[in-house]
Tab-separated table of C-alpha atoms and ligand atoms in Angstrom:
chain	number	residue	atom	x	y	z
A	1	MET	CA	55.784	1.481	-23.526
A	2	GLU	CA	59.355	0.916	-24.629
A	3	GLU	CA	60.375	0.870	-21.091
A	4	LEU	CA	57.918	-1.992	-20.419
A	5	GLU	CA	59.118	-4.032	-23.327
A	6	LYS	CA	62.650	-3.690	-22.123
A	7	LEU	CA	61.689	-4.975	-18.632
A	8	LYS	CA	59.814	-7.820	-20.050
A	9	LYS	CA	62.788	-8.870	-22.062
A	10	GLU	CA	65.016	-8.666	-18.993
A	11	LEU	CA	62.456	-10.918	-17.202
A	12	LYS	CA	62.568	-13.460	-20.067
A	13	ASP	CA	66.427	-13.511	-19.827
A	14	LEU	CA	66.307	-13.839	-16.092
A	15	ASN	CA	63.848	-16.832	-16.366
A	16	ALA	CA	66.404	-18.463	-18.796
A	17	GLU	CA	69.136	-18.097	-16.052
A	18	TYR	CA	67.000	-20.531	-13.878
A	19	ALA	CA	67.898	-23.335	-16.209
A	20	LYS	CA	71.594	-22.878	-15.149
A	21	ILE	CA	70.886	-23.951	-11.621
A	22	LYS	CA	71.536	-27.671	-12.259
A	23	GLU	CA	75.138	-26.746	-13.547
A	24	ILE	CA	76.033	-24.826	-10.444
A	25	PRO	CA	77.888	-26.682	-7.688
A	26	ALA	CA	75.578	-27.924	-4.953
A	27	GLU	CA	77.168	-25.700	-2.282
A	28	LYS	CA	76.526	-22.588	-4.287
A	29	ARG	CA	73.138	-23.257	-5.563
A	30	GLY	CA	71.366	-21.922	-2.703
A	31	ALA	CA	73.031	-18.448	-2.940
A	32	PHE	CA	72.541	-18.436	-6.743
A	33	GLY	CA	68.878	-19.210	-6.443
A	34	ARG	CA	68.290	-16.489	-3.776
A	35	GLU	CA	69.970	-13.876	-5.893
A	36	LEU	CA	67.887	-14.845	-8.944
A	37	ASN	CA	64.654	-14.787	-6.894
A	38	ALA	CA	65.588	-11.285	-5.535
A	39	LYS	CA	66.347	-9.961	-9.010
A	40	LYS	CA	63.146	-11.426	-10.244
A	41	MET	CA	60.938	-9.792	-7.494
A	42	ALA	CA	62.410	-6.401	-8.148
A	43	LEU	CA	61.912	-6.828	-11.888
A	44	LEU	CA	58.289	-8.001	-11.398
A	45	ASP	CA	57.702	-4.891	-9.142
A	46	LYS	CA	59.163	-2.545	-11.909
A	47	ILE	CA	57.002	-4.164	-14.571
A	48	MET	CA	53.723	-3.889	-12.441
A	49	LYS	CA	54.408	-0.113	-12.025
A	50	ALA	CA	55.183	0.352	-15.645
A	51	GLU	CA	51.942	-1.441	-16.533
A	52	GLU	CA	50.030	0.801	-14.216
A	53	ALA	CA	51.423	3.936	-15.611
A	54	GLN	CA	50.062	2.841	-18.933
A	55	TYR	CA	46.530	3.092	-17.748
A	56	ASP	CA	44.602	6.391	-17.496
A	57	MET	CA	43.573	6.284	-13.920
A	58	THR	CA	41.068	9.066	-14.415
A	59	VAL	CA	38.667	6.880	-16.324
A	60	GLU	CA	35.089	6.814	-14.639
A	61	PRO	CA	34.657	3.977	-12.276
A	62	LEU	CA	32.501	1.121	-13.636
A	63	ASP	CA	28.827	1.325	-12.441
A	64	VAL	CA	27.973	-2.208	-11.882
A	65	THR	CA	24.251	-1.575	-11.357
A	66	ALA	CA	23.880	0.085	-14.712
A	67	PRO	CA	21.409	-1.971	-17.133
A	68	CYS	CA	24.022	-1.800	-19.894
A	69	ALA	CA	27.406	-0.098	-20.811
A	70	PRO	CA	27.225	3.608	-20.732
A	71	ASN	CA	27.602	4.250	-24.365
A	72	GLU	CA	25.175	1.503	-25.584
A	73	LYS	CA	21.604	2.717	-26.600
A	74	LEU	CA	19.274	1.532	-23.941
A	75	PRO	CA	16.935	-1.109	-25.275
A	76	GLU	CA	13.294	-0.373	-24.842
A	77	LEU	CA	12.852	-2.991	-22.166
A	78	TYR	CA	15.447	-1.446	-19.943
A	79	SER	CA	14.210	2.185	-20.241
A	80	VAL	CA	13.885	3.267	-16.689
A	81	GLU	CA	10.560	4.941	-15.710
A	82	GLN	CA	9.629	6.363	-12.458
A	83	GLY	CA	6.658	4.538	-10.980
A	84	SER	CA	3.884	6.005	-8.797
A	85	ARG	CA	1.527	5.173	-6.092
A	86	HIS	CA	-1.874	3.543	-6.959
A	87	PRO	CA	-4.543	6.143	-7.143
A	88	LEU	CA	-6.746	4.400	-4.605
A	89	MET	CA	-3.795	4.445	-2.140
A	90	VAL	CA	-3.249	8.120	-2.626
A	91	GLU	CA	-6.921	8.862	-2.185
A	92	LEU	CA	-7.254	6.488	0.881
A	93	ASP	CA	-4.486	8.739	2.505
A	94	ARG	CA	-6.452	11.814	1.430
A	95	VAL	CA	-9.633	10.352	3.136
A	96	THR	CA	-7.896	9.253	6.324
A	97	SER	CA	-6.102	12.556	6.808
A	98	ILE	CA	-9.397	14.438	6.510
A	99	TYR	CA	-10.670	12.218	9.311
A	100	GLN	CA	-7.426	12.709	11.441
A	101	MET	CA	-7.643	16.347	11.115
A	102	MET	CA	-11.200	15.947	12.477
A	103	GLY	CA	-9.577	14.022	15.529
A	104	PHE	CA	-10.241	10.459	14.492
A	105	ASP	CA	-7.744	7.635	15.066
A	106	VAL	CA	-7.031	5.325	12.082
A	107	MET	CA	-7.139	1.365	12.582
A	108	GLU	CA	-6.576	-0.851	9.615
A	109	SER	CA	-9.012	-3.525	8.534
A	110	ARG	CA	-8.040	-7.090	7.677
A	111	GLN	CA	-8.022	-9.322	4.644
A	112	LEU	CA	-9.524	-12.447	6.256
A	113	ASP	CA	-12.035	-12.735	8.979
A	114	ASP	CA	-14.724	-14.991	10.485
A	115	GLU	CA	-18.350	-15.430	10.907
A	116	TYR	CA	-18.449	-13.784	14.166
A	117	HIS	CA	-16.979	-10.544	13.257
A	118	MET	CA	-18.583	-10.369	9.803
A	119	PHE	CA	-21.998	-11.171	10.955
A	120	ASP	CA	-22.687	-12.267	14.659
A	121	SER	CA	-21.072	-9.322	16.426
A	122	LEU	CA	-23.086	-7.154	14.048
A	123	ASN	CA	-26.387	-8.185	15.144
A	124	PHE	CA	-27.141	-10.376	12.062
A	125	ALA	CA	-29.517	-13.058	13.401
A	126	LYS	CA	-28.496	-16.528	12.448
A	127	GLU	CA	-29.999	-17.717	9.138
A	128	HIS	CA	-31.249	-14.140	8.625
A	129	PRO	CA	-31.478	-13.353	4.757
A	130	ALA	CA	-29.564	-10.159	5.354
A	131	ARG	CA	-26.391	-12.329	5.484
A	132	ASP	CA	-26.952	-13.272	1.821
A	133	GLY	CA	-27.085	-9.726	0.824
A	134	TYR	CA	-23.155	-9.540	1.242
A	135	ASP	CA	-22.261	-12.071	-1.486
A	136	THR	CA	-19.514	-13.313	0.601
A	137	PHE	CA	-16.564	-15.426	-0.520
A	138	ARG	CA	-15.544	-18.099	1.947
A	139	THR	CA	-12.301	-20.230	2.252
A	140	GLU	CA	-12.514	-23.948	2.488
A	141	GLU	CA	-11.904	-23.679	6.152
A	142	GLY	CA	-14.851	-21.272	6.531
A	143	TYR	CA	-13.087	-17.937	6.849
A	144	ILE	CA	-14.345	-14.812	5.045
A	145	PRO	CA	-12.488	-12.256	3.077
A	146	PRO	CA	-14.508	-9.407	4.627
A	147	ALA	CA	-17.382	-8.045	2.451
A	148	HIS	CA	-17.401	-4.840	4.484
A	149	THR	CA	-15.211	-2.894	6.883
A	150	SER	CA	-17.964	-3.148	9.562
A	151	THR	CA	-16.282	-6.441	10.273
A	152	MET	CA	-13.897	-4.361	12.302
A	153	GLN	CA	-16.551	-2.754	14.546
A	154	ASN	CA	-16.561	-5.321	17.371
A	155	ARG	CA	-12.621	-5.072	17.438
A	156	VAL	CA	-12.650	-1.238	17.410
A	157	LEU	CA	-15.131	-1.063	20.217
A	158	LYS	CA	-13.374	-3.581	22.393
A	159	ALA	CA	-9.852	-2.034	21.685
A	160	TYR	CA	-11.140	1.462	22.524
A	161	LYS	CA	-13.312	0.497	25.470
A	162	LYS	CA	-10.637	1.570	28.175
A	163	LYS	CA	-10.181	4.798	26.411
A	164	LEU	CA	-13.897	5.387	26.337
A	165	ASP	CA	-14.065	4.935	30.032
A	166	GLU	CA	-11.130	7.361	30.533
A	167	THR	CA	-11.929	10.030	28.033
A	168	GLY	CA	-15.666	9.499	27.352
A	169	LEU	CA	-15.063	9.151	23.454
A	170	ILE	CA	-14.310	6.601	20.794
A	171	SER	CA	-13.692	8.165	17.292
A	172	VAL	CA	-11.998	5.834	14.867
A	173	VAL	CA	-12.113	5.339	11.160
A	174	VAL	CA	-11.117	2.005	9.608
A	175	PRO	CA	-10.076	1.867	5.865
A	176	GLY	CA	-9.772	-1.627	4.212
A	177	ARG	CA	-10.031	-3.979	1.185
A	178	VAL	CA	-13.195	-5.830	0.859
A	179	TYR	CA	-14.428	-8.604	-1.413
A	180	ARG	CA	-17.830	-9.618	-2.771
A	181	ASN	CA	-18.755	-12.389	-5.082
A	182	GLU	CA	-20.708	-10.466	-7.695
A	183	ASP	CA	-20.763	-10.129	-11.338
A	184	VAL	CA	-18.177	-7.429	-12.418
A	185	ASP	CA	-19.185	-4.643	-14.556
A	186	ALA	CA	-18.484	-0.764	-14.941
A	187	THR	CA	-20.037	-0.072	-11.484
A	188	HIS	CA	-19.303	-3.396	-9.508
A	189	GLU	CA	-15.843	-4.927	-8.715
A	190	HIS	CA	-15.241	-8.087	-6.692
A	191	THR	CA	-12.512	-6.180	-4.736
A	192	PHE	CA	-12.760	-2.717	-3.775
A	193	TYR	CA	-12.088	-0.348	-0.697
A	194	GLN	CA	-14.434	0.870	2.013
A	195	CYS	CA	-13.813	3.087	4.959
A	196	GLU	CA	-15.684	2.733	8.179
A	197	GLY	CA	-16.369	5.219	10.986
A	198	VAL	CA	-17.235	4.521	14.600
A	199	TYR	CA	-18.132	7.110	17.123
A	200	VAL	CA	-19.269	6.478	20.781
A	201	SER	CA	-19.878	8.867	23.719
A	202	GLU	CA	-22.498	9.365	26.307
A	203	SER	CA	-24.453	11.868	24.459
A	204	CYS	CA	-23.982	11.560	20.705
A	205	THR	CA	-26.690	12.297	18.199
A	206	MET	CA	-27.661	11.651	14.627
A	207	GLY	CA	-27.188	15.385	14.054
A	208	GLN	CA	-23.584	15.127	15.039
A	209	MET	CA	-23.080	12.285	12.650
A	210	LEU	CA	-24.580	14.106	9.698
A	211	GLY	CA	-22.343	17.207	10.606
A	212	ILE	CA	-19.206	14.883	10.593
A	213	LEU	CA	-20.226	13.282	7.185
A	214	ARG	CA	-20.941	16.749	5.586
A	215	GLU	CA	-17.795	18.132	6.810
A	216	PHE	CA	-15.733	15.185	5.392
A	217	PHE	CA	-17.342	15.192	1.853
A	218	GLU	CA	-17.043	18.968	1.577
A	219	LYS	CA	-13.325	18.730	2.580
A	220	TYR	CA	-12.921	15.858	0.141
A	221	TYR	CA	-14.602	17.544	-2.768
A	222	GLU	CA	-13.259	20.919	-1.609
A	223	GLN	CA	-16.717	22.642	-1.877
A	224	LYS	CA	-20.068	23.124	-0.304
A	225	LEU	CA	-22.382	20.284	-0.872
A	226	ASN	CA	-26.228	19.549	-0.600
A	227	ILE	CA	-26.633	16.354	1.391
A	228	ARG	CA	-29.795	14.156	1.761
A	229	THR	CA	-30.638	10.998	3.690
A	230	GLN	CA	-33.290	8.324	3.191
A	231	PRO	CA	-34.071	5.398	5.510
A	232	GLY	CA	-31.946	2.184	5.139
A	233	TYR	CA	-31.684	-1.145	6.734
A	234	PHE	CA	-28.639	-2.571	8.354
A	235	PRO	CA	-28.984	-5.017	11.280
A	236	PHE	CA	-26.118	-3.166	13.222
A	237	THR	CA	-27.793	0.218	13.175
A	238	GLU	CA	-31.084	1.446	14.403
A	239	PRO	CA	-32.237	3.572	12.977
A	240	SER	CA	-30.358	3.275	9.748
A	241	LEU	CA	-29.851	5.736	6.901
A	242	GLU	CA	-28.396	6.064	3.386
A	243	PHE	CA	-26.409	9.262	2.982
A	244	MET	CA	-26.481	11.051	-0.210
A	245	ILE	CA	-24.690	14.045	-1.684
A	246	GLU	CA	-25.797	16.086	-4.765
A	247	LYS	CA	-23.353	15.506	-7.504
A	248	PRO	CA	-21.548	18.974	-7.724
A	249	LYS	CA	-21.947	20.940	-10.969
A	250	SER	CA	-18.102	21.214	-11.278
A	251	LEU	CA	-18.033	17.287	-11.620
A	252	GLY	CA	-20.596	17.194	-14.225
A	253	GLY	CA	-23.787	17.115	-11.956
A	254	LYS	CA	-27.264	18.554	-12.447
A	255	LYS	CA	-29.668	19.833	-9.743
A	256	GLY	CA	-31.313	16.852	-8.045
A	257	ASP	CA	-28.679	14.439	-8.954
A	258	PHE	CA	-28.078	12.620	-5.727
A	259	LEU	CA	-25.698	9.872	-5.295
A	260	GLU	CA	-25.762	7.361	-2.534
A	261	MET	CA	-22.324	7.595	-0.782
A	262	LEU	CA	-22.506	5.374	2.227
A	263	GLY	CA	-24.794	3.614	4.841
A	264	CYS	CA	-24.928	4.974	8.427
A	265	GLY	CA	-26.945	5.077	11.613
A	266	MET	CA	-26.963	4.823	15.297
A	267	ILE	CA	-25.119	1.726	16.698
A	268	HIS	CA	-27.536	-0.987	17.671
A	269	PRO	CA	-27.403	-1.550	21.448
A	270	ASN	CA	-26.654	-5.309	20.769
A	271	VAL	CA	-23.480	-4.270	18.933
A	272	LEU	CA	-22.391	-2.170	21.916
A	273	LYS	CA	-23.353	-4.975	24.370
A	274	MET	CA	-21.328	-7.687	22.460
A	275	ALA	CA	-18.232	-5.564	22.723
A	276	GLY	CA	-18.806	-5.126	26.513
A	277	ILE	CA	-19.957	-1.507	26.283
A	278	ASP	CA	-23.103	-0.573	28.337
A	279	PRO	CA	-25.762	0.813	25.858
A	280	GLU	CA	-27.686	2.354	28.860
A	281	LYS	CA	-24.562	4.617	29.385
A	282	TYR	CA	-23.051	4.969	25.946
A	283	HIS	CA	-24.435	5.664	22.446
A	284	GLY	CA	-22.753	5.552	19.127
A	285	PHE	CA	-23.117	6.018	15.481
A	286	ALA	CA	-21.236	4.369	12.596
A	287	TRP	CA	-20.957	4.674	8.810
A	288	GLY	CA	-19.413	2.897	6.043
A	289	GLY	CA	-18.990	3.453	2.296
A	290	GLY	CA	-16.974	2.725	-0.743
A	291	ILE	CA	-13.795	4.572	-1.587
A	292	ASP	CA	-13.676	3.521	-5.375
A	293	ARG	CA	-16.941	5.395	-5.845
A	294	LEU	CA	-15.720	8.349	-4.036
A	295	VAL	CA	-12.468	8.687	-6.288
A	296	MET	CA	-14.462	7.935	-9.470
A	297	LEU	CA	-16.729	10.953	-8.849
A	298	ARG	CA	-13.678	13.135	-8.032
A	299	TYR	CA	-11.960	12.252	-11.146
A	300	GLY	CA	-14.904	11.635	-13.401
A	301	LEU	CA	-14.134	7.884	-13.978
A	302	LYS	CA	-16.676	5.756	-15.599
A	303	ASP	CA	-15.397	2.280	-15.056
A	304	VAL	CA	-14.485	0.875	-11.566
A	305	ARG	CA	-12.582	-2.003	-13.242
A	306	HIS	CA	-9.580	0.292	-14.057
A	307	PHE	CA	-8.531	0.200	-10.499
A	308	GLU	CA	-7.695	-3.487	-10.248
A	309	SER	CA	-6.572	-3.838	-13.796
A	310	GLY	CA	-2.913	-3.074	-13.418
A	311	ASN	CA	-3.385	-1.090	-16.716
A	312	LEU	CA	-0.313	1.327	-16.949
A	313	ASN	CA	-2.026	3.605	-19.488
A	314	PHE	CA	-4.799	4.230	-16.861
A	315	LEU	CA	-2.266	4.382	-13.851
A	316	ARG	CA	-0.009	6.911	-15.707
A	317	ASN	CA	-2.821	9.467	-15.547
A	318	PHE	CA	-2.417	9.721	-11.743
A	319	LYS	CA	1.282	10.420	-11.645
B	401	LIG	N1	-21.397	-2.177	5.921
B	401	LIG	C1	-22.452	-1.614	5.163
B	401	LIG	C2	-22.101	-2.042	3.722
B	401	LIG	O1	-21.057	-2.337	3.319
B	401	LIG	C3	-22.350	-0.187	5.206
B	401	LIG	C4	-22.588	0.461	6.594
B	401	LIG	C5	-23.880	0.719	6.975
B	401	LIG	C6	-21.686	0.553	7.598
B	401	LIG	C7	-24.306	1.202	8.178
B	401	LIG	C8	-21.954	1.084	8.825
B	401	LIG	C9	-23.299	1.338	9.082
B	401	LIG	O2	-21.120	1.336	9.796
B	401	LIG	O3	-23.562	1.842	10.232
B	401	LIG	O4	-23.198	-2.112	2.966
């Protein structure tokens, strides 16, 4: 410290020397100036080193990404909390990986579609009242945020047509977000998730379909289940069924407590034809059902509105 003070004093004196320049005869001024400059440079160098020696260079480097100084108490607002994936996304992964283990490919659905894919290609007759049953939203341009993942059936069939001719099989599941213009309550949301399944081969049967669905639900709920079907109506399947499972005891169910989980059936020949697949040669079955409902049963949730609420108290339960 003393050393530094001494050097600084020297520098001050040296600077005062510069004032003498004008008294020096012109022919000696250059040499005088150069000598002063050299002394000054050497002095500044010593001062810098003395200053550096003052600092404790072992101090932790500064973390410029820290929300506040290391010794300050973190304000509530800044307290860092590890986030987590949305439960529906976690469960969608679980759903698709079960199907993948069973040999299915996964193709993602879309968020905006058109009249052709949503209805025409699925054998909905023009002006047929069944179109109204889907409570569709529409954009001003006439596009439709899809009301079901079946909107992807035509695309799946077309995309896998070549593979069908080569391998004799299409087996694809399509998870996706869907939208319906309906009154929202504990069991209805305007935005939810579905998963569609499409299976085509030369000789597939309804029995195979029920086997696949049973296998899926038993894997998902990790136990043996009682299943039941009842006749349904969808323009794109013939015959059409509603598929139900008996609510397991472990999830609060009683005997005979059957829950409808999805719609399914044998793909209508017109749907195959519209995708360029010969219905004389190939047959298929398809199914589609809500993911939210599946997850609600698994976790005993009573209100579907939690999923889209962004409520952290709800989401933290799934960390
Ligand atoms: N898309 C139908 C719905 O949302 C469910 C459905 C029924 C899908 C039968 C299918 C099917 O693939 O074959 O209500």
